[in-house]
PDB file of C-alpha atoms in Angstrom:
ATOM      1  CA  MET A  29     -14.698 -15.001  -6.914  1.00 40.00           C
ATOM      2  CA  ASP A  30     -17.945 -15.252  -5.034  1.00 41.00           C
ATOM      3  CA  GLY A  31     -19.733 -13.261  -7.711  1.00 42.00           C
ATOM      4  CA  VAL A  32     -21.890 -10.175  -7.884  1.00 40.00           C
ATOM      5  CA  ASN A  33     -24.828  -9.622  -5.572  1.00 43.00           C
ATOM      6  CA  VAL A  34     -26.460  -6.790  -3.666  1.00 49.00           C
ATOM      7  CA  SER A  35     -23.379  -6.566  -1.456  1.00 65.00           C
ATOM      8  CA  GLY A  36     -21.006  -6.185  -4.397  1.00 81.00           C
ATOM      9  CA  VAL A  37     -18.077  -8.180  -5.754  1.00 87.00           C
ATOM     10  CA  ARG A  38     -15.789 -10.191  -3.491  1.00 90.00           C
ATOM     11  CA  ALA A  39     -12.368 -11.131  -4.842  1.00 92.00           C
ATOM     12  CA  THR A  40      -9.026 -12.274  -3.448  1.00 95.00           C
ATOM     13  CA  ALA A  41      -5.536 -12.381  -4.933  1.00 95.00           C
ATOM     14  CA  ARG A  42      -2.704 -14.398  -3.348  1.00 98.00           C
ATOM     15  CA  ILE A  43       1.051 -14.357  -3.844  1.00 98.00           C
ATOM     16  CA  VAL A  44       3.669 -16.548  -2.182  1.00 98.00           C
ATOM     17  CA  ALA A  45       7.363 -15.919  -2.876  1.00 98.00           C
ATOM     18  CA  ARG A  46       9.911 -18.640  -2.061  1.00 98.00           C
ATOM     19  CA  ASP A  47      13.694 -18.909  -2.286  1.00 97.00           C
ATOM     20  CA  ASP A  48      14.279 -21.344  -5.144  1.00 95.00           C
ATOM     21  CA  GLY A  49      17.672 -22.509  -3.840  1.00 93.00           C
ATOM     22  CA  ARG A  50      19.421 -21.353  -7.033  1.00 94.00           C
ATOM     23  CA  GLY A  51      19.857 -17.676  -6.234  1.00 94.00           C
ATOM     24  CA  GLY A  52      16.378 -16.681  -7.359  1.00 95.00           C
ATOM     25  CA  THR A  53      12.777 -16.463  -6.129  1.00 97.00           C
ATOM     26  CA  SER A  54       9.948 -18.723  -7.251  1.00 97.00           C
ATOM     27  CA  LEU A  55       6.217 -17.987  -7.036  1.00 97.00           C
ATOM     28  CA  PRO A  56       4.486 -21.246  -6.048  1.00 98.00           C
ATOM     29  CA  VAL A  57       1.244 -19.321  -5.488  1.00 98.00           C
ATOM     30  CA  LEU A  58       0.095 -16.629  -7.934  1.00 97.00           C
ATOM     31  CA  GLU A  59      -3.688 -16.545  -7.950  1.00 96.00           C
ATOM     32  CA  GLY A  60      -6.076 -13.748  -8.822  1.00 93.00           C
ATOM     33  CA  GLU A  61      -9.878 -13.567  -9.057  1.00 89.00           C
ATOM     34  CA  GLY A  62     -12.157 -11.368 -11.151  1.00 84.00           C
ATOM     35  CA  PRO A  63     -10.904  -7.774 -10.940  1.00 87.00           C
ATOM     36  CA  LEU A  64      -7.626  -8.822  -9.301  1.00 91.00           C
ATOM     37  CA  ALA A  65      -5.437 -10.345 -12.011  1.00 92.00           C
ATOM     38  CA  LEU A  66      -1.756 -11.061 -11.266  1.00 95.00           C
ATOM     39  CA  ARG A  67       1.039 -11.155 -13.850  1.00 95.00           C
ATOM     40  CA  ARG A  68       4.651 -12.148 -13.301  1.00 95.00           C
ATOM     41  CA  THR A  69       7.090  -9.859 -15.113  1.00 94.00           C
ATOM     42  CA  ARG A  70      10.830 -10.023 -15.732  1.00 89.00           C
ATOM     43  CA  GLY A  71      12.694 -10.030 -12.431  1.00 83.00           C
ATOM     44  CA  SER A  72      16.113  -8.692 -11.517  1.00 85.00           C
ATOM     45  CA  GLY A  73      18.732 -10.911  -9.895  1.00 88.00           C
ATOM     46  CA  ALA A  74      17.186 -12.794  -6.980  1.00 94.00           C
ATOM     47  CA  GLU A  75      14.022 -10.668  -7.053  1.00 97.00           C
ATOM     48  CA  ALA A  76      10.694 -11.847  -8.486  1.00 97.00           C
ATOM     49  CA  ARG A  77       8.322  -9.179  -9.789  1.00 97.00           C
ATOM     50  CA  VAL A  78       4.521  -9.206  -9.944  1.00 97.00           C
ATOM     51  CA  VAL A  79       2.074  -6.671 -11.360  1.00 96.00           C
ATOM     52  CA  VAL A  80      -1.559  -6.392 -10.215  1.00 93.00           C
ATOM     53  CA  VAL A  81      -3.688  -5.764 -13.287  1.00 89.00           C
ATOM     54  CA  GLY A  82      -7.177  -4.374 -12.784  1.00 73.00           C
ATOM     55  CA  ALA A  83      -9.375  -6.541 -15.003  1.00 56.00           C
ATOM     56  CA  MET A  84     -12.522  -4.547 -14.106  1.00 57.00           C
ATOM     57  CA  SER A  85     -13.307  -1.065 -12.829  1.00 63.00           C
ATOM     58  CA  GLY A  86     -13.553  -0.502  -9.126  1.00 70.00           C
ATOM     59  CA  PRO A  87     -13.718  -1.054  -6.281  1.00 86.00           C
ATOM     60  CA  LEU A  88     -17.349   0.042  -6.422  1.00 85.00           C
ATOM     61  CA  GLY A  89     -19.692   0.570  -3.503  1.00 84.00           C
ATOM     62  CA  GLY A  90     -20.203  -2.744  -1.685  1.00 86.00           C
ATOM     63  CA  ASP A  91     -17.170  -4.466  -3.228  1.00 90.00           C
ATOM     64  CA  HIS A  92     -14.629  -6.257  -1.021  1.00 92.00           C
ATOM     65  CA  PHE A  93     -11.185  -6.845  -2.505  1.00 93.00           C
ATOM     66  CA  ARG A  94      -8.346  -8.574  -0.655  1.00 95.00           C
ATOM     67  CA  VAL A  95      -4.695  -9.027  -1.647  1.00 96.00           C
ATOM     68  CA  GLU A  96      -2.392 -11.329   0.309  1.00 97.00           C
ATOM     69  CA  ALA A  97       1.360 -11.578  -0.235  1.00 98.00           C
ATOM     70  CA  GLY A  98       3.733 -13.782   1.724  1.00 98.00           C
ATOM     71  CA  VAL A  99       7.514 -13.697   1.338  1.00 98.00           C
ATOM     72  CA  GLU A 100       9.236 -16.747   2.764  1.00 98.00           C
ATOM     73  CA  GLU A 101      12.716 -16.924   4.283  1.00 98.00           C
ATOM     74  CA  GLY A 102      15.394 -15.585   1.931  1.00 97.00           C
ATOM     75  CA  ALA A 103      12.993 -14.719  -0.905  1.00 98.00           C
ATOM     76  CA  ARG A 104      12.738 -11.312  -2.578  1.00 98.00           C
ATOM     77  CA  LEU A 105       9.561  -9.907  -4.117  1.00 98.00           C
ATOM     78  CA  ARG A 106       8.561  -6.626  -5.780  1.00 98.00           C
ATOM     79  CA  VAL A 107       4.867  -5.942  -6.378  1.00 97.00           C
ATOM     80  CA  GLY A 108       3.447  -3.042  -8.385  1.00 95.00           C
ATOM     81  CA  SER A 109       0.263  -2.305 -10.290  1.00 94.00           C
ATOM     82  CA  ALA A 110      -0.396  -1.612 -13.951  1.00 91.00           C
ATOM     83  CA  ALA A 111      -2.494   1.505 -13.298  1.00 89.00           C
ATOM     84  CA  ALA A 112      -4.049   3.577 -10.550  1.00 91.00           C
ATOM     85  CA  THR A 113      -6.847   2.060  -8.475  1.00 90.00           C
ATOM     86  CA  ILE A 114     -10.003   4.164  -8.836  1.00 89.00           C
ATOM     87  CA  ALA A 115     -12.647   4.043  -6.129  1.00 89.00           C
ATOM     88  CA  LEU A 116     -16.050   4.601  -7.777  1.00 87.00           C
ATOM     89  CA  PRO A 117     -19.637   4.874  -6.566  1.00 86.00           C
ATOM     90  CA  GLY A 118     -21.693   1.765  -7.274  1.00 73.00           C
ATOM     91  CA  GLN A 119     -25.298   0.568  -7.262  1.00 70.00           C
ATOM     92  CA  SER A 120     -24.854  -0.579  -3.669  1.00 66.00           C
ATOM     93  CA  LYS A 121     -24.796   2.264  -1.156  1.00 69.00           C
ATOM     94  CA  GLY A 122     -22.489   0.360   1.184  1.00 76.00           C
ATOM     95  CA  GLU A 123     -18.841   1.241   1.527  1.00 87.00           C
ATOM     96  CA  ALA A 124     -16.238  -0.668  -0.454  1.00 92.00           C
ATOM     97  CA  HIS A 125     -13.298  -2.409   1.208  1.00 93.00           C
ATOM     98  CA  TYR A 126      -9.780  -3.024  -0.066  1.00 94.00           C
ATOM     99  CA  ASP A 127      -7.688  -5.122   2.329  1.00 96.00           C
ATOM    100  CA  VAL A 128      -3.976  -5.836   1.957  1.00 97.00           C
ATOM    101  CA  ARG A 129      -2.217  -8.444   4.119  1.00 98.00           C
ATOM    102  CA  LEU A 130       1.568  -8.741   3.838  1.00 98.00           C
ATOM    103  CA  THR A 131       3.955 -11.093   5.667  1.00 98.00           C
ATOM    104  CA  VAL A 132       7.735 -11.357   5.338  1.00 98.00           C
ATOM    105  CA  ALA A 133       9.860 -14.031   7.018  1.00 98.00           C
ATOM    106  CA  ASP A 134      13.418 -13.662   8.334  1.00 98.00           C
ATOM    107  CA  GLY A 135      15.839 -12.757   5.576  1.00 97.00           C
ATOM    108  CA  GLY A 136      13.000 -12.013   3.165  1.00 98.00           C
ATOM    109  CA  GLU A 137      12.495  -8.715   1.358  1.00 98.00           C
ATOM    110  CA  LEU A 138       9.337  -7.108  -0.020  1.00 98.00           C
ATOM    111  CA  HIS A 139       8.925  -3.959  -2.097  1.00 98.00           C
ATOM    112  CA  TRP A 140       5.215  -3.071  -2.170  1.00 98.00           C
ATOM    113  CA  LEU A 141       4.852  -0.235  -4.689  1.00 97.00           C
ATOM    114  CA  PRO A 142       1.339   0.075  -6.155  1.00 95.00           C
ATOM    115  CA  GLU A 143       0.176   3.041  -8.201  1.00 94.00           C
ATOM    116  CA  GLN A 144      -2.025   5.740  -6.678  1.00 94.00           C
ATOM    117  CA  LEU A 145      -5.485   5.189  -5.260  1.00 93.00           C
ATOM    118  CA  ILE A 146      -7.919   7.835  -6.547  1.00 93.00           C
ATOM    119  CA  SER A 147     -11.089   8.606  -4.586  1.00 93.00           C
ATOM    120  CA  VAL A 148     -13.837   9.662  -7.018  1.00 91.00           C
ATOM    121  CA  ARG A 149     -16.741  11.875  -5.999  1.00 90.00           C
ATOM    122  CA  GLY A 150     -19.567   9.807  -4.517  1.00 90.00           C
ATOM    123  CA  SER A 151     -17.372   6.817  -3.642  1.00 90.00           C
ATOM    124  CA  ASP A 152     -16.869   5.410  -0.147  1.00 92.00           C
ATOM    125  CA  LEU A 153     -13.788   3.233   0.327  1.00 93.00           C
ATOM    126  CA  TYR A 154     -12.092   1.803   3.415  1.00 95.00           C
ATOM    127  CA  VAL A 155      -8.531   0.577   2.858  1.00 95.00           C
ATOM    128  CA  THR A 156      -6.610  -1.501   5.383  1.00 97.00           C
ATOM    129  CA  THR A 157      -2.975  -2.558   5.090  1.00 97.00           C
ATOM    130  CA  HIS A 158      -1.630  -4.954   7.718  1.00 98.00           C
ATOM    131  CA  VAL A 159       2.047  -5.922   7.577  1.00 98.00           C
ATOM    132  CA  ASP A 160       3.726  -8.577   9.720  1.00 98.00           C
ATOM    133  CA  LEU A 161       7.510  -8.830   9.519  1.00 98.00           C
ATOM    134  CA  ALA A 162       9.985 -11.177  11.147  1.00 98.00           C
ATOM    135  CA  ALA A 163      12.907  -9.628  13.029  1.00 96.00           C
ATOM    136  CA  THR A 164      15.340  -9.602  10.075  1.00 97.00           C
ATOM    137  CA  ALA A 165      12.838  -8.979   7.275  1.00 98.00           C
ATOM    138  CA  ARG A 166      13.167  -5.994   4.928  1.00 98.00           C
ATOM    139  CA  LEU A 167      10.383  -3.835   3.565  1.00 98.00           C
ATOM    140  CA  VAL A 168       9.767  -0.844   1.328  1.00 98.00           C
ATOM    141  CA  LEU A 169       6.080   0.058   1.223  1.00 98.00           C
ATOM    142  CA  ARG A 170       4.553   3.037  -0.577  1.00 97.00           C
ATOM    143  CA  GLU A 171       0.967   4.270  -0.329  1.00 96.00           C
ATOM    144  CA  GLU A 172      -0.389   7.186  -2.364  1.00 96.00           C
ATOM    145  CA  GLN A 173      -3.930   8.536  -2.180  1.00 94.00           C
ATOM    146  CA  VAL A 174      -5.441  11.239  -4.389  1.00 94.00           C
ATOM    147  CA  LEU A 175      -8.669  13.010  -3.470  1.00 92.00           C
ATOM    148  CA  GLY A 176     -10.722  13.295  -6.647  1.00 85.00           C
ATOM    149  CA  ARG A 177      -9.860  13.437 -10.320  1.00 82.00           C
ATOM    150  CA  ALA A 178      -8.820  16.729 -11.922  1.00 77.00           C
ATOM    151  CA  GLY A 179     -11.358  19.426 -11.054  1.00 74.00           C
ATOM    152  CA  GLU A 180     -13.480  16.980  -9.045  1.00 79.00           C
ATOM    153  CA  GLU A 181     -14.397  16.708  -5.374  1.00 84.00           C
ATOM    154  CA  SER A 182     -13.234  13.695  -3.436  1.00 86.00           C
ATOM    155  CA  GLY A 183     -15.281  10.762  -2.289  1.00 89.00           C
ATOM    156  CA  ARG A 184     -14.951   9.476   1.259  1.00 92.00           C
ATOM    157  CA  LEU A 185     -11.701   7.630   1.814  1.00 92.00           C
ATOM    158  CA  SER A 186     -10.603   5.972   5.042  1.00 94.00           C
ATOM    159  CA  SER A 187      -7.301   4.136   5.381  1.00 94.00           C
ATOM    160  CA  ARG A 188      -5.499   2.271   8.131  1.00 96.00           C
ATOM    161  CA  LEU A 189      -1.878   1.129   8.084  1.00 97.00           C
ATOM    162  CA  ARG A 190      -0.624  -1.311  10.717  1.00 98.00           C
ATOM    163  CA  LEU A 191       2.946  -2.602  10.909  1.00 98.00           C
ATOM    164  CA  ARG A 192       4.259  -5.289  13.273  1.00 98.00           C
ATOM    165  CA  ILE A 193       7.881  -6.394  13.554  1.00 97.00           C
ATOM    166  CA  ALA A 194       8.684  -9.604  15.445  1.00 97.00           C
ATOM    167  CA  GLY A 195       5.191  -9.526  16.931  1.00 96.00           C
ATOM    168  CA  ARG A 196       5.465  -5.926  18.166  1.00 96.00           C
ATOM    169  CA  THR A 197       3.255  -3.181  16.755  1.00 97.00           C
ATOM    170  CA  VAL A 198       5.445  -0.256  15.690  1.00 96.00           C
ATOM    171  CA  LEU A 199       2.896   1.677  13.607  1.00 97.00           C
ATOM    172  CA  ASP A 200      -0.903   1.803  13.683  1.00 97.00           C
ATOM    173  CA  GLN A 201      -2.470   4.877  12.164  1.00 94.00           C
ATOM    174  CA  GLU A 202      -5.694   5.801  10.434  1.00 94.00           C
ATOM    175  CA  LEU A 203      -6.739   8.698   8.205  1.00 91.00           C
ATOM    176  CA  ALA A 204     -10.231   9.624   6.980  1.00 91.00           C
ATOM    177  CA  CYS A 205     -10.823  12.235   4.279  1.00 89.00           C
ATOM    178  CA  GLY A 206     -13.691  13.568   2.211  1.00 85.00           C
ATOM    179  CA  PRO A 207     -17.410  14.075   2.833  1.00 86.00           C
ATOM    180  CA  GLY A 208     -18.553  12.577   6.125  1.00 81.00           C
ATOM    181  CA  ALA A 209     -15.040  12.259   7.552  1.00 80.00           C
ATOM    182  CA  PRO A 210     -14.355  13.699  11.021  1.00 81.00           C
ATOM    183  CA  GLY A 211     -13.745  17.430  10.961  1.00 78.00           C
ATOM    184  CA  GLY A 212     -10.249  18.812  10.554  1.00 72.00           C
ATOM    185  CA  TRP A 213      -8.961  16.418   7.903  1.00 79.00           C
ATOM    186  CA  ASP A 214      -8.433  19.291   5.458  1.00 79.00           C
ATOM    187  CA  GLY A 215      -7.013  21.644   8.095  1.00 77.00           C
ATOM    188  CA  PRO A 216      -3.418  22.746   8.706  1.00 77.00           C
ATOM    189  CA  ALA A 217      -2.655  19.800  11.007  1.00 70.00           C
ATOM    190  CA  VAL A 218      -3.537  17.175   8.386  1.00 76.00           C
ATOM    191  CA  LEU A 219      -3.745  17.847   4.620  1.00 81.00           C
ATOM    192  CA  ALA A 220      -3.668  21.661   4.751  1.00 76.00           C
ATOM    193  CA  GLY A 221      -5.693  21.905   1.545  1.00 79.00           C
ATOM    194  CA  HIS A 222      -3.587  19.438  -0.447  1.00 86.00           C
ATOM    195  CA  ARG A 223      -5.256  16.793  -2.624  1.00 87.00           C
ATOM    196  CA  ALA A 224      -2.601  14.073  -2.474  1.00 93.00           C
ATOM    197  CA  VAL A 225      -1.186  12.296   0.568  1.00 93.00           C
ATOM    198  CA  GLY A 226       1.279   9.447   0.790  1.00 94.00           C
ATOM    199  CA  GLN A 227       3.489   7.357   3.019  1.00 96.00           C
ATOM    200  CA  LEU A 228       6.695   5.421   2.619  1.00 97.00           C
ATOM    201  CA  VAL A 229       7.662   2.787   5.170  1.00 98.00           C
ATOM    202  CA  VAL A 230      11.223   1.457   5.132  1.00 97.00           C
ATOM    203  CA  VAL A 231      12.290  -1.433   7.389  1.00 98.00           C
ATOM    204  CA  ARG A 232      15.898  -2.570   7.562  1.00 97.00           C
ATOM    205  CA  PRO A 233      17.534  -4.601  10.360  1.00 96.00           C
ATOM    206  CA  GLU A 234      20.481  -2.186  10.477  1.00 95.00           C
ATOM    207  CA  PHE A 235      18.156   0.628  11.599  1.00 95.00           C
ATOM    208  CA  ALA A 236      18.076  -1.070  15.026  1.00 92.00           C
ATOM    209  CA  ALA A 237      21.719  -0.095  15.622  1.00 91.00           C
ATOM    210  CA  GLU A 238      21.618   3.167  13.642  1.00 92.00           C
ATOM    211  CA  PRO A 239      18.095   4.651  13.836  1.00 91.00           C
ATOM    212  CA  VAL A 240      16.960   7.079  11.176  1.00 93.00           C
ATOM    213  CA  THR A 241      17.111  10.730  12.226  1.00 93.00           C
ATOM    214  CA  ALA A 242      13.855  12.690  12.151  1.00 94.00           C
ATOM    215  CA  ARG A 243      14.067  15.418   9.540  1.00 93.00           C
ATOM    216  CA  ILE A 244      12.195  17.497   6.989  1.00 92.00           C
ATOM    217  CA  LEU A 245      12.532  16.280   3.397  1.00 87.00           C
ATOM    218  CA  GLY A 246      11.734  19.418   1.469  1.00 80.00           C
ATOM    219  CA  GLU A 247       8.371  21.154   1.406  1.00 84.00           C
ATOM    220  CA  GLY A 248       5.537  18.809   2.331  1.00 88.00           C
ATOM    221  CA  ALA A 249       7.483  15.738   3.481  1.00 92.00           C
ATOM    222  CA  ALA A 250       9.124  14.500   6.678  1.00 93.00           C
ATOM    223  CA  VAL A 251      10.732  11.310   7.971  1.00 96.00           C
ATOM    224  CA  VAL A 252      10.489   9.977  11.520  1.00 95.00           C
ATOM    225  CA  PRO A 253      12.005   6.867  13.113  1.00 96.00           C
ATOM    226  CA  LEU A 254       9.609   4.236  14.423  1.00 95.00           C
ATOM    227  CA  ALA A 255       9.989   2.164  17.588  1.00 86.00           C
ATOM    228  CA  GLY A 256      11.881  -0.577  15.778  1.00 86.00           C
ATOM    229  CA  PRO A 257      14.214  -0.969  12.787  1.00 96.00           C
ATOM    230  CA  ALA A 258      11.892   1.164  10.685  1.00 97.00           C
ATOM    231  CA  ALA A 259      11.250   4.671   9.397  1.00 97.00           C
ATOM    232  CA  LEU A 260       8.099   6.424   8.185  1.00 97.00           C
ATOM    233  CA  VAL A 261       7.958   9.156   5.558  1.00 96.00           C
ATOM    234  CA  THR A 262       4.737  11.157   5.304  1.00 95.00           C
ATOM    235  CA  ALA A 263       4.113  13.579   2.437  1.00 94.00           C
ATOM    236  CA  VAL A 264       1.355  15.856   1.154  1.00 93.00           C
ATOM    237  CA  ALA A 265       1.250  17.571  -2.235  1.00 93.00           C
ATOM    238  CA  PRO A 266      -1.126  19.430  -4.551  1.00 92.00           C
ATOM    239  CA  ASP A 267      -1.204  16.537  -7.041  1.00 92.00           C
ATOM    240  CA  ALA A 268      -0.137  12.950  -7.639  1.00 93.00           C
ATOM    241  CA  LEU A 269       2.918  13.828  -9.742  1.00 93.00           C
ATOM    242  CA  LEU A 270       4.528  15.985  -7.070  1.00 94.00           C
ATOM    243  CA  LEU A 271       3.634  13.448  -4.384  1.00 94.00           C
ATOM    244  CA  ARG A 272       5.464  10.711  -6.298  1.00 95.00           C
ATOM    245  CA  ARG A 273       8.519  12.929  -6.660  1.00 94.00           C
ATOM    246  CA  LEU A 274       8.569  13.601  -2.906  1.00 93.00           C
ATOM    247  CA  LEU A 275       8.313   9.923  -2.009  1.00 95.00           C
ATOM    248  CA  GLU A 276      10.878   8.791  -4.587  1.00 94.00           C
ATOM    249  CA  GLY A 277      13.259  11.439  -3.321  1.00 91.00           C
ATOM    250  CA  ALA A 278      12.689  10.202   0.222  1.00 91.00           C
ATOM    251  CA  ALA A 279      13.405   6.608  -0.805  1.00 91.00           C
ATOM    252  CA  ASP A 280      16.698   7.693  -2.355  1.00 89.00           C
ATOM    253  CA  SER A 281      17.728   9.394   0.897  1.00 86.00           C
ATOM    254  CA  PHE A 282      18.006   6.149   2.878  1.00 85.00           C
TER     255      PHE A 282
END
């Protein structure tokens, strides 16, 4: 970690998953700094499992966190978090950044399933998630964002999700919510007054031959096929609990 200064805390966590040649997955790189602690937990079959443990509060204003995960050919990795990430105001008035960079090689599989991100009043956080997959890679990625704690207004939260498969961009979208965000974010075309929003991205090679059909998944959720072997579920809900139920139900429908 570079330390604390007027521009906040900078920290990086890195994970590399590798086929161990014995039917399992090894983790030759498992490194966390400062507020980004990584813990390996009991896996299942060929899958290795890692939990991101927040060792400090944040991200605060001016902080810059980065998480990198690479899944090599034939390896399987599941990453979660021990608790929700809470974006808080800090002494620095600059925005905080939380960057996620994920890569999966041919035959690899990644389940990226962190807990919710909660935007607290007065915070200003920009989240970016960039995913690069090889042609036969598999992915399940879930993002959940909650605007404010119970009875509290939201901070400003901006997020961008970019997905590339075999070098081709199949998804690149951005959402900004809260004070100072472009107008209309809380209108009927976006959140429609809801306080929780989430996405589920599923990538499977077999979707290339049998694309997912666009459909409504109950009240507040829908699935659409992407221009590749992938599908995107988008959901909005009044609270984090209902949002999780919508996204878990969507995952079970594939």
